[in-house]
PDB file of C-alpha atoms in Angstrom:
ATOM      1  CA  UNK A   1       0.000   0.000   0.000  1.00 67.00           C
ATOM      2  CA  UNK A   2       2.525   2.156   0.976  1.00 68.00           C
ATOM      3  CA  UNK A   3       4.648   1.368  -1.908  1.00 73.00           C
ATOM      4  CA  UNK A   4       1.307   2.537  -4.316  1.00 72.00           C
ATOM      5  CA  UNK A   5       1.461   5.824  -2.965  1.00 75.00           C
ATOM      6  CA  UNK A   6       5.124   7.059  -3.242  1.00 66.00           C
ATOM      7  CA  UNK A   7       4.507   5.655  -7.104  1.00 75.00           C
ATOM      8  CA  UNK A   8       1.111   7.899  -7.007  1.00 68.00           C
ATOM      9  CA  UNK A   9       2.687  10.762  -5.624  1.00 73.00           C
ATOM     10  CA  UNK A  10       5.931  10.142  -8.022  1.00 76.00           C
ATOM     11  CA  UNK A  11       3.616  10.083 -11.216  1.00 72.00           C
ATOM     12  CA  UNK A  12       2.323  13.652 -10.023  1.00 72.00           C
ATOM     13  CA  UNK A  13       4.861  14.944  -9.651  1.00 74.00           C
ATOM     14  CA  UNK A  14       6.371  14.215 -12.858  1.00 71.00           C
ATOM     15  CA  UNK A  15       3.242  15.395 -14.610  1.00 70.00           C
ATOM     16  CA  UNK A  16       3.230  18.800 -12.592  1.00 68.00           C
ATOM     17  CA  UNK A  17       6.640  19.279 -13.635  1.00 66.00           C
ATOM     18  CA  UNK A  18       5.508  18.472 -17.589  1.00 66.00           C
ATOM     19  CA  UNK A  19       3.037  20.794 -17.175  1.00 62.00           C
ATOM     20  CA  UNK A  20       4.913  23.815 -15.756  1.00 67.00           C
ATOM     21  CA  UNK A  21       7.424  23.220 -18.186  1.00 66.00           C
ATOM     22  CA  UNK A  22       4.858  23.264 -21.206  1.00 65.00           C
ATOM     23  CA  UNK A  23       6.281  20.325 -22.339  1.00 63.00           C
ATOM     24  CA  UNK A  24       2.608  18.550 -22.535  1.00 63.00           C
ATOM     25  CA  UNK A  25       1.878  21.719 -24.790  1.00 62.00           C
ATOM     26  CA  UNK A  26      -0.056  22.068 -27.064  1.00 62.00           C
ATOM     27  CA  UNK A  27      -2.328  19.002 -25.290  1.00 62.00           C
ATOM     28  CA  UNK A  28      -2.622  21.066 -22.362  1.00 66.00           C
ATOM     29  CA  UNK A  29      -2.354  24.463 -21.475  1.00 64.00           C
ATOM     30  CA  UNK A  30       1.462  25.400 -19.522  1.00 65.00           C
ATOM     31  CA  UNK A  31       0.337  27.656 -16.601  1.00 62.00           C
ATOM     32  CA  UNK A  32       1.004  31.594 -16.225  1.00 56.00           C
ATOM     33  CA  UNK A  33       4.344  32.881 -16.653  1.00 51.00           C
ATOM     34  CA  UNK A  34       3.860  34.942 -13.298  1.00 49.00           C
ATOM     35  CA  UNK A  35       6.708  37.624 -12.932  1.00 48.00           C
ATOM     36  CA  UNK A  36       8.461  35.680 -15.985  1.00 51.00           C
ATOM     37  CA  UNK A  37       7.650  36.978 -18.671  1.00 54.00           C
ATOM     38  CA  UNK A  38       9.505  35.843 -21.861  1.00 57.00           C
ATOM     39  CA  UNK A  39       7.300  36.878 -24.638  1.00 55.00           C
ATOM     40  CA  UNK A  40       8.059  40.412 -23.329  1.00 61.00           C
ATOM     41  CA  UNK A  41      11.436  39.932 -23.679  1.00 59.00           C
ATOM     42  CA  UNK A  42      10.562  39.074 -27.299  1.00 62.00           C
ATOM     43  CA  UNK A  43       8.811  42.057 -27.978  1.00 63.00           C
ATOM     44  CA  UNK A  44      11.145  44.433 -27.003  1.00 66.00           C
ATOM     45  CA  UNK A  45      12.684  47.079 -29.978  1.00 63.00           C
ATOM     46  CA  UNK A  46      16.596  47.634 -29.645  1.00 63.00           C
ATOM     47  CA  UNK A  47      17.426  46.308 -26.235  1.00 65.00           C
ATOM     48  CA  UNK A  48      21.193  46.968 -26.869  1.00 61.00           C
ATOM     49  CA  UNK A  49      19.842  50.633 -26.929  1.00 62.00           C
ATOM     50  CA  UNK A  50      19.234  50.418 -23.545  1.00 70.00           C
ATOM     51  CA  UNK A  51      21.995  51.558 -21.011  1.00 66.00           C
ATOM     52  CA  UNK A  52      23.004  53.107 -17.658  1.00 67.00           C
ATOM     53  CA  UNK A  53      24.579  56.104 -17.308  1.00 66.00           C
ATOM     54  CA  UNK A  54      25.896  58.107 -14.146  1.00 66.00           C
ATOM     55  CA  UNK A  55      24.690  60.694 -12.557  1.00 63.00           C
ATOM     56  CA  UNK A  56      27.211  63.378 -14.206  1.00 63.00           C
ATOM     57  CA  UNK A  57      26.048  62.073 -17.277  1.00 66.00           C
ATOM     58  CA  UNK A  58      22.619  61.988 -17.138  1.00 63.00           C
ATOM     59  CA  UNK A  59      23.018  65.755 -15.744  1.00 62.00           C
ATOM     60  CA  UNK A  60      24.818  66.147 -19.310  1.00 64.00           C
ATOM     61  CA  UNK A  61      22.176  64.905 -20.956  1.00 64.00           C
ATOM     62  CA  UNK A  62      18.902  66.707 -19.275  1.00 63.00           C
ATOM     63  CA  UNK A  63      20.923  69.976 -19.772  1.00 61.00           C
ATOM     64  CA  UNK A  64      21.424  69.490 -23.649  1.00 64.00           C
ATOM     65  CA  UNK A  65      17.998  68.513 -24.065  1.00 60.00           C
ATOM     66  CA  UNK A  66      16.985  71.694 -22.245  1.00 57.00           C
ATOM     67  CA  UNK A  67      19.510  73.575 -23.856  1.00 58.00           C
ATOM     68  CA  UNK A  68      18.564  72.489 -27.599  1.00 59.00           C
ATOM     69  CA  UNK A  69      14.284  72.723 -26.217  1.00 54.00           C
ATOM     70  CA  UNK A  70      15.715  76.423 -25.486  1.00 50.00           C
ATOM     71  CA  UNK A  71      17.084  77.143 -28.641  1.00 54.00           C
ATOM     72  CA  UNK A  72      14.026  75.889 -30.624  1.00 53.00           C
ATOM     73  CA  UNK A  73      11.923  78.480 -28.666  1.00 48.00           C
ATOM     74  CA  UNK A  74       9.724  75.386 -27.309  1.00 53.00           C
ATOM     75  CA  UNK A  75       7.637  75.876 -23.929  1.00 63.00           C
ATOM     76  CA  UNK A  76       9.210  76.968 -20.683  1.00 80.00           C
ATOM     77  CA  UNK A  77      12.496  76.709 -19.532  1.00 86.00           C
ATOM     78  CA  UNK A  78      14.456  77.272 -16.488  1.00 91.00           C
ATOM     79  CA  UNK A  79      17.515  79.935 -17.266  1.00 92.00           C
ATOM     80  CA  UNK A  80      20.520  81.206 -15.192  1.00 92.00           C
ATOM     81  CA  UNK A  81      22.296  84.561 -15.805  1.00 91.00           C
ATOM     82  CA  UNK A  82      25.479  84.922 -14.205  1.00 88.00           C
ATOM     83  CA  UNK A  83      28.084  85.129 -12.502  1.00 88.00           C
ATOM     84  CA  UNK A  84      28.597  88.701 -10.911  1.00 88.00           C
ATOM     85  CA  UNK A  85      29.602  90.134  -7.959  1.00 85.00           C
ATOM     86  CA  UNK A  86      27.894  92.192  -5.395  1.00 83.00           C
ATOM     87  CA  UNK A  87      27.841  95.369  -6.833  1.00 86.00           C
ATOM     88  CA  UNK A  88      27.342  93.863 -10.422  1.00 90.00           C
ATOM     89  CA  UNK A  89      24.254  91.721  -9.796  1.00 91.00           C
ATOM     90  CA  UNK A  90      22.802  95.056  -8.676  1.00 91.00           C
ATOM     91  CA  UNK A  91      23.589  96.668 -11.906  1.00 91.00           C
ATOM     92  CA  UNK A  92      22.463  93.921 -13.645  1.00 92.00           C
ATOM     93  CA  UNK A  93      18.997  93.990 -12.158  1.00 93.00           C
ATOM     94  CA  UNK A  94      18.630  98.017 -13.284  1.00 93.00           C
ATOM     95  CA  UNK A  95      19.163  96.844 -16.559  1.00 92.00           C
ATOM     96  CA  UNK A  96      16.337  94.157 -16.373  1.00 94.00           C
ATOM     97  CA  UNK A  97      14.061  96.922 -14.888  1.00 93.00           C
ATOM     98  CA  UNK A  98      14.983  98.928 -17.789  1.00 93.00           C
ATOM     99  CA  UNK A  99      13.783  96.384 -20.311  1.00 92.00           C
ATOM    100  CA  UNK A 100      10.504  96.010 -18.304  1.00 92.00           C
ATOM    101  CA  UNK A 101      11.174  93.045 -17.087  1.00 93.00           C
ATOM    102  CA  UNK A 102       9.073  92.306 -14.163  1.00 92.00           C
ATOM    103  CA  UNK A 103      11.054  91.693 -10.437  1.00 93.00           C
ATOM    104  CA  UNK A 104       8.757  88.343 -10.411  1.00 93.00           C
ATOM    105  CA  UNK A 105      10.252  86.780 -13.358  1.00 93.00           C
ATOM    106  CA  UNK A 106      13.577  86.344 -11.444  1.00 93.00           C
ATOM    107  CA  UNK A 107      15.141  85.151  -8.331  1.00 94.00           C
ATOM    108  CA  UNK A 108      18.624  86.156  -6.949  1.00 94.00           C
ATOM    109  CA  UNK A 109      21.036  83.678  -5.227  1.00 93.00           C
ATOM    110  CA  UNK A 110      24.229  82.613  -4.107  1.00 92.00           C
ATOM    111  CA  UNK A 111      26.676  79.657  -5.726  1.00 88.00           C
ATOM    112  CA  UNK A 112      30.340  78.972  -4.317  1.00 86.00           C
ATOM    113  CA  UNK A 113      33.321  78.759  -6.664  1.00 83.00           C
ATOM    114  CA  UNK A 114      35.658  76.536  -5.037  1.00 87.00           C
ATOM    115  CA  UNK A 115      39.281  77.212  -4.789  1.00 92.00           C
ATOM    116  CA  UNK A 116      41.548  76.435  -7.261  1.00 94.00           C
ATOM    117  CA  UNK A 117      44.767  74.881  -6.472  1.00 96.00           C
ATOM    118  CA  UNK A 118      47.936  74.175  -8.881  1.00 97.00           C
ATOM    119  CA  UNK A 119      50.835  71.407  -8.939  1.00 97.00           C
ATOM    120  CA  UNK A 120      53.045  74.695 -10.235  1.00 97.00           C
ATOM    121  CA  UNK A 121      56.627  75.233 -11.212  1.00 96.00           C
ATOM    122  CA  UNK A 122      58.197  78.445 -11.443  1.00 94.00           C
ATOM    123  CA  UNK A 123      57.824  81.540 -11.189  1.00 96.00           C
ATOM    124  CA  UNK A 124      60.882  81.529 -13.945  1.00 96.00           C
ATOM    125  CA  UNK A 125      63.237  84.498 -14.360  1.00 95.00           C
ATOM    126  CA  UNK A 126      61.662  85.134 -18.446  1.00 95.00           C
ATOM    127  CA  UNK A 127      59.805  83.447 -20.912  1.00 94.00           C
ATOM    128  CA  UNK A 128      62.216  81.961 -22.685  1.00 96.00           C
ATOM    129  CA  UNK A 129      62.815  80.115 -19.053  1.00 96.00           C
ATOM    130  CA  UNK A 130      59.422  79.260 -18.965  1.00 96.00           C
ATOM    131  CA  UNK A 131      59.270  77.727 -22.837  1.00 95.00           C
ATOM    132  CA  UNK A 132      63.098  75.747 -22.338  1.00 95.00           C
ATOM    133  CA  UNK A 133      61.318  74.198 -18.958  1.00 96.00           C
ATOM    134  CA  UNK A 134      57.939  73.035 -20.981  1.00 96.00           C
ATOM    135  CA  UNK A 135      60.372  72.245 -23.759  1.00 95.00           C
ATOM    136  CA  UNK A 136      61.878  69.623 -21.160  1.00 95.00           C
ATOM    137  CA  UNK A 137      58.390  68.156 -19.916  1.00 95.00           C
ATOM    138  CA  UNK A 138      57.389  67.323 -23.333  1.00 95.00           C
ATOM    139  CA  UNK A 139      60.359  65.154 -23.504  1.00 94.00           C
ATOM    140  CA  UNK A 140      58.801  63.070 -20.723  1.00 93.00           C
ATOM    141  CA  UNK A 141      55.276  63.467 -21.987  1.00 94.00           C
ATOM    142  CA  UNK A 142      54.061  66.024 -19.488  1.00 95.00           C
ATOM    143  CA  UNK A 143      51.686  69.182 -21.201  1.00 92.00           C
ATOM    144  CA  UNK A 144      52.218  72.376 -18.676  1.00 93.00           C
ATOM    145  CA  UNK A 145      49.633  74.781 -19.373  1.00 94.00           C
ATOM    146  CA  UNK A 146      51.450  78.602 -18.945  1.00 95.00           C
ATOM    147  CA  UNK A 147      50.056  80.781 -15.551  1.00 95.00           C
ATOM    148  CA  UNK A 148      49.608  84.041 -16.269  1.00 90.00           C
ATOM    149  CA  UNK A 149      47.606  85.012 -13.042  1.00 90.00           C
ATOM    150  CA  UNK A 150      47.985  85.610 -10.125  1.00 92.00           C
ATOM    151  CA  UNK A 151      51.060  87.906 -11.462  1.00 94.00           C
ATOM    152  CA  UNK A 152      52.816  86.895  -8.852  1.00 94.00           C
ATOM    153  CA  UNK A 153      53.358  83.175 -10.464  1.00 95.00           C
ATOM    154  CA  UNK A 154      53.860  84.706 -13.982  1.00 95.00           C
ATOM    155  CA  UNK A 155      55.750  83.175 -15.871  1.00 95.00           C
ATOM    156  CA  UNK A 156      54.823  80.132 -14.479  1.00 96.00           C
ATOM    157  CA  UNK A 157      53.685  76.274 -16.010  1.00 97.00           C
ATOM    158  CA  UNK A 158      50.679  74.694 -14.326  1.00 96.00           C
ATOM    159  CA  UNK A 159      51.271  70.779 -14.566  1.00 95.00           C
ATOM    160  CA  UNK A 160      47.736  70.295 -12.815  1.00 94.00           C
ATOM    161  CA  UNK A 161      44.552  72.026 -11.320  1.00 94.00           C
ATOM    162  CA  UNK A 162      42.718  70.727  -8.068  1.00 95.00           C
ATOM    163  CA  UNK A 163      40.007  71.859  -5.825  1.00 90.00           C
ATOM    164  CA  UNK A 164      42.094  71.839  -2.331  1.00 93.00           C
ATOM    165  CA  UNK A 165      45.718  72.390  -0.888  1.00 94.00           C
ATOM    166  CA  UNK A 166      45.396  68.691   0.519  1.00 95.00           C
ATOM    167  CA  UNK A 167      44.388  67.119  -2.782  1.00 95.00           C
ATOM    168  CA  UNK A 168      47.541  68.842  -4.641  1.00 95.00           C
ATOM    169  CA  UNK A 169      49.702  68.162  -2.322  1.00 96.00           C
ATOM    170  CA  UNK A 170      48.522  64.583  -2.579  1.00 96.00           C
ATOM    171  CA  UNK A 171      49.353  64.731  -6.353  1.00 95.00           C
ATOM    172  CA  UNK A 172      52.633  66.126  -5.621  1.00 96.00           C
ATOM    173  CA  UNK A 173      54.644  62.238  -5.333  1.00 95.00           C
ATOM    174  CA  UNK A 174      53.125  61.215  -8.585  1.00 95.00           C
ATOM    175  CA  UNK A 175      54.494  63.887 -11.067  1.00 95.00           C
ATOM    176  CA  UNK A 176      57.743  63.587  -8.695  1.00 94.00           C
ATOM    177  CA  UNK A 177      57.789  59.750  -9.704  1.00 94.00           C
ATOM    178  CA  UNK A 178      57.620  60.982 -13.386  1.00 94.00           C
ATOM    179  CA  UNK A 179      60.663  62.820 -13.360  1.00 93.00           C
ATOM    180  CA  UNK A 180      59.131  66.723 -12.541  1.00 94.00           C
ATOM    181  CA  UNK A 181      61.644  68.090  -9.999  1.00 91.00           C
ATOM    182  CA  UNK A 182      60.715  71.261  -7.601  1.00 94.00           C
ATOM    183  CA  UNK A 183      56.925  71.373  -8.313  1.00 95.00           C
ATOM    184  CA  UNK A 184      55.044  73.066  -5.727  1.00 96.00           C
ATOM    185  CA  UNK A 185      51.255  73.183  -4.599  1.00 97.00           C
ATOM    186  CA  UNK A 186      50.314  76.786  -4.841  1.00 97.00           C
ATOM    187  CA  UNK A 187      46.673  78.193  -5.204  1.00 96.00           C
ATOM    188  CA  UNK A 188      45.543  79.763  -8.136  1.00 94.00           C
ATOM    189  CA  UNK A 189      42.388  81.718  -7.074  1.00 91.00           C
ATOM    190  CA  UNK A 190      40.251  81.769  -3.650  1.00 90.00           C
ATOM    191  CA  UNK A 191      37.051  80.149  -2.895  1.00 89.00           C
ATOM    192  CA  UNK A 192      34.832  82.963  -3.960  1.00 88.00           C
ATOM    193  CA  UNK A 193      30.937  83.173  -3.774  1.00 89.00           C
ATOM    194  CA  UNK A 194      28.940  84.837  -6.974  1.00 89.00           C
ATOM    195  CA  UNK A 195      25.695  85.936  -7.814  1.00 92.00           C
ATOM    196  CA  UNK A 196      23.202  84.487  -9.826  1.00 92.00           C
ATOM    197  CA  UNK A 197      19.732  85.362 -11.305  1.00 94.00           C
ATOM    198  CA  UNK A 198      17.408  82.754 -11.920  1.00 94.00           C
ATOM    199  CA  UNK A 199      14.606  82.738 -14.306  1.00 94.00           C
ATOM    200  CA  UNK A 200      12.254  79.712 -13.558  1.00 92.00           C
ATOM    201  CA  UNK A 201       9.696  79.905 -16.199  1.00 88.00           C
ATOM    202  CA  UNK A 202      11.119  81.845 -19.126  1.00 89.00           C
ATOM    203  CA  UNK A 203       9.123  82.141 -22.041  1.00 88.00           C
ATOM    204  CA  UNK A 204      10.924  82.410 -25.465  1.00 88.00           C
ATOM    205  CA  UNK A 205       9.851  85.640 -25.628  1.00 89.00           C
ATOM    206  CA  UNK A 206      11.394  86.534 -22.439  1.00 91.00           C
ATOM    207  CA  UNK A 207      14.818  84.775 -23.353  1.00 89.00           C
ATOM    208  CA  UNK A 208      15.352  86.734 -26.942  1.00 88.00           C
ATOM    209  CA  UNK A 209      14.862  89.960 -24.419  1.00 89.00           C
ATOM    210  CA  UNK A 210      17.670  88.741 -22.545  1.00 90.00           C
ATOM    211  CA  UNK A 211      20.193  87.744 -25.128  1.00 86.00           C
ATOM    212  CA  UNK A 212      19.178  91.771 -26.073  1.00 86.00           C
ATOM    213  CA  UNK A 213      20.856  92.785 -22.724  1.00 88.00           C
ATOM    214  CA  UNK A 214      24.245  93.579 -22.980  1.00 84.00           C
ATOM    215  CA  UNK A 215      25.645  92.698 -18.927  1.00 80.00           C
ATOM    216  CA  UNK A 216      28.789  93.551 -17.885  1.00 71.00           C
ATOM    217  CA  UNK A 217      30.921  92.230 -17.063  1.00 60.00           C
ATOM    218  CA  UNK A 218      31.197  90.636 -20.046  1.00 59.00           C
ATOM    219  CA  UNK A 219      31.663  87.153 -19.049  1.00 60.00           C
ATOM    220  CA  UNK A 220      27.862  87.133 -17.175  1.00 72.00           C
ATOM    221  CA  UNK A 221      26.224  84.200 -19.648  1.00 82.00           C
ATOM    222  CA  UNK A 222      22.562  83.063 -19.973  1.00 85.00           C
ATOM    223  CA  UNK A 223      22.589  79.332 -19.543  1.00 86.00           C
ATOM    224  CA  UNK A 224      20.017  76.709 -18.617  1.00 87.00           C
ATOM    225  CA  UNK A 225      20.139  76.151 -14.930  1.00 86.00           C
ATOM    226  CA  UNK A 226      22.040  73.376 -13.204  1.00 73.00           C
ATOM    227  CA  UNK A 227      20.331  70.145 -12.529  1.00 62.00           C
ATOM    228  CA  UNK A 228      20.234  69.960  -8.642  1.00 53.00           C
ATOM    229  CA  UNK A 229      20.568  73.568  -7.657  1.00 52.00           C
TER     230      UNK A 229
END
């Protein structure tokens, strides 16, 4: 009797196992896929297409899309004008009160410029001291990229740029191991904050208004506002 019923319970199993498998199809229906799904997989249109990217470079991407949705003139789009300093974010707003543009349509704030720090050599005595020592770090494949400010490290090669004193002087073993002898870690400009003016919902009648605007200083730029600020 016993023996009967492990061979009972055998044959069902078996024949559960067929049928979840489909391989009594077409006879009998397999059952639902559940969360498997492979006729989906089937049906999808370039899979390869598919892919991850990080979160710099999806940043990349929103901002060209906004950028190029900007330049078409299409909808709404968030803008930035800026930098200036103090006094010249002031100036700036006179000038979008001149061109009637109403105080609503923009919001002023703040974004820090982190310092910049250098893997430097020099200051050299002239520039033909400056061109015989980049002449020698092309000869171990080394680009220095010529300082010209602050004065004070002019004329001056730049072998590298970083955002602290610790992380340069951290570099300072590698280009040491490659040769570069009496580099230096020297900072090229302060941690500075600067003014911006933000435009949430421009209109592309509103942004041909402000490309009218001539800002000074000249390097203020209209550009489509960072993702995450």
């Amino acid at each position: 009797m016993l023996r009967a019923i492990v061979i009972v319970l055998l044959l069902g199993n078996l024949g559960f196992l067929a049928w979840t498998r489909g391989w009594l199809a077409p006879w009998i229906e397999p059952p639902a896929h559940g969360d498997r799904a492979p006729e989906r997989l089937a049906a999808q249109v370039r899979p390869e297409a598919i892919g991850l990217l990080s979160s710099r470079a999806a940043s990349a991407a929103i901002s060209a899309a906004r950028a190029a949705s900007m330049a078409a003139g299409e909808g709404e789009e968030c803008l930035e004008l800026g930098p200036f300093a103090a006094p010249q974010v002031v100036a700036a707003e006179a000038l979008l009160a001149q061109a009637n543009i109403a105080a609503e349509q923009w919001a002023r704030f703040e974004r820090q410029r982190p310092a910049v720090w250098s893997v430097y050599l020099g200051p050299f005595e002239d520039a033909d001291a400056q061109r015989a020592r980049a002449d020698e770090l092309k000869r171990l494949n080394i680009a220095g990229e010529p300082v010209k400010a602050p004065p004070s490290l002019n004329p001056g090669l730049s072998l590298g740029r970083y955002e602290s004193k610790e992380a340069a002087e951290a570099a300072l073993p590698s280009w040491n191991q490659r040769g570069v002898r009496n580099a230096r870690a020297v900072p090229l400009s302060a941690a500075t904050t600067a003014q911006w003016l933000r435009f949430e919902r421009s209109t592309s009648a509103l942004r041909e208004r402000l490309r009218g605007i001539k800002f000074s200083p000249g390097e203020a730029g209209l550009n489509v506002c960072q993702v995450g600020r």
